[in-house]
Steps between C-alpha positions, in 0.01 A plus 500: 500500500208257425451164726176311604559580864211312612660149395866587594403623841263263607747224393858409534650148475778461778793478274696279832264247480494427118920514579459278778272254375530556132859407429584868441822655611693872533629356144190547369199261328364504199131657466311261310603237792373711805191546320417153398629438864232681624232343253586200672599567860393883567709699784399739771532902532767692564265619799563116634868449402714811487816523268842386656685382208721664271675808602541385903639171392265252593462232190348168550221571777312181601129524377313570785079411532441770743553903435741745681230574824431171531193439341417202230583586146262512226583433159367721174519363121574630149213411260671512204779719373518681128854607357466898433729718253504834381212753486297218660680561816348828581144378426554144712610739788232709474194220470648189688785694757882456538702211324838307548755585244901365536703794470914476416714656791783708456769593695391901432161329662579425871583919534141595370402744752191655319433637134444324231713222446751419169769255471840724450747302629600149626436167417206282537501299849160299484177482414192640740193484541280809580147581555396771205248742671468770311556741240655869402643782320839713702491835409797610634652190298262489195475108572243270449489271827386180641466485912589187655507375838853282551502253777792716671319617798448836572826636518599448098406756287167711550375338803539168338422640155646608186460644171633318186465633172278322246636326253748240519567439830198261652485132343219254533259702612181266653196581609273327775130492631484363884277195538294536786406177705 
């Protein structure tokens, strides 16, 4: 598995508050609006504003100016954001760090317990986005694999992970570089 682990760790944009204060909802947004969203207005770490949405129910949180302890929230920025296909994806992963990509859910998709994902049965539900973190290759599967990070929690998946195969499951992949102020 390959990630820049310095710029995903340091970093994480509090997927409630782009929700809450972005228009998003458990339906889902589109990825080229939460990033020029955060061009324009920026959002806080999940380290401020913790996921509550999707799975437990709770759609439509007001936008709040403070974070969960308490403490005044501070807003980060996207610079700019590039739209990244094929190949390219490995090397803008390796050089720049993870990307958002939309990614089609399946029925066959809300089961995924671990392994490497592949559509086999169902029908699509809706569109997602997902944080693309990393790279692979499964052995024990013989698949080619891109590690994402789904906005789930903890709970879904592999500790709020998963394993997709490459190919043509993610859509609109973008990438981003943070403007610091």
């Amino acid at each position: 598995m390959n990630t820049n682990d310095t710029a995903y760790n340091d970093f994480q944009y509090s997927v409630q508050d782009i929700m809450n204060c972005g228009g998003g909802t458990c339906v889902g947004g589109l990825t080229d609006k939460v990033l020029n969203y955060l061009i324009r207005y920026g959002a806080t770490t999940e380290n401020c504003i913790s996921y509550k949405s999707g799975r437990r129910g709770q759609d439509g949180l007001p936008c709040s100016t403070s974070c969960d302890s308490g403490e005044d929230k501070k807003s980060y920025y996207v610079k700019d954001m590039y739209t990244v296909a094929g190949d390219t994806i490995r090397k803008y992963l390796m050089l720049e760090g993870p990307m958002v990509a939309e990614l089609a859910i399946y029925e066959d998709f809300l089961a995924y317990g671990g392994g490497v994902y592949v559509h086999t049965v169902g029908q699509q539900l809706f569109s997602h986005a997902v944080i693309v973190v990393g790279f692979g290759h499964d052995s024990a599967s013989g698949l080619d694999y891109w590690l994402c990070l789904n906005s789930w929690g903890p709970d879904f998946g592999e500790k709020g992970y998963f394993k997709i195969a490459t190919g043509k499951y993610l859509n609109n992949v973008h990438g981003a570089r943070p403007r610091y102020l």
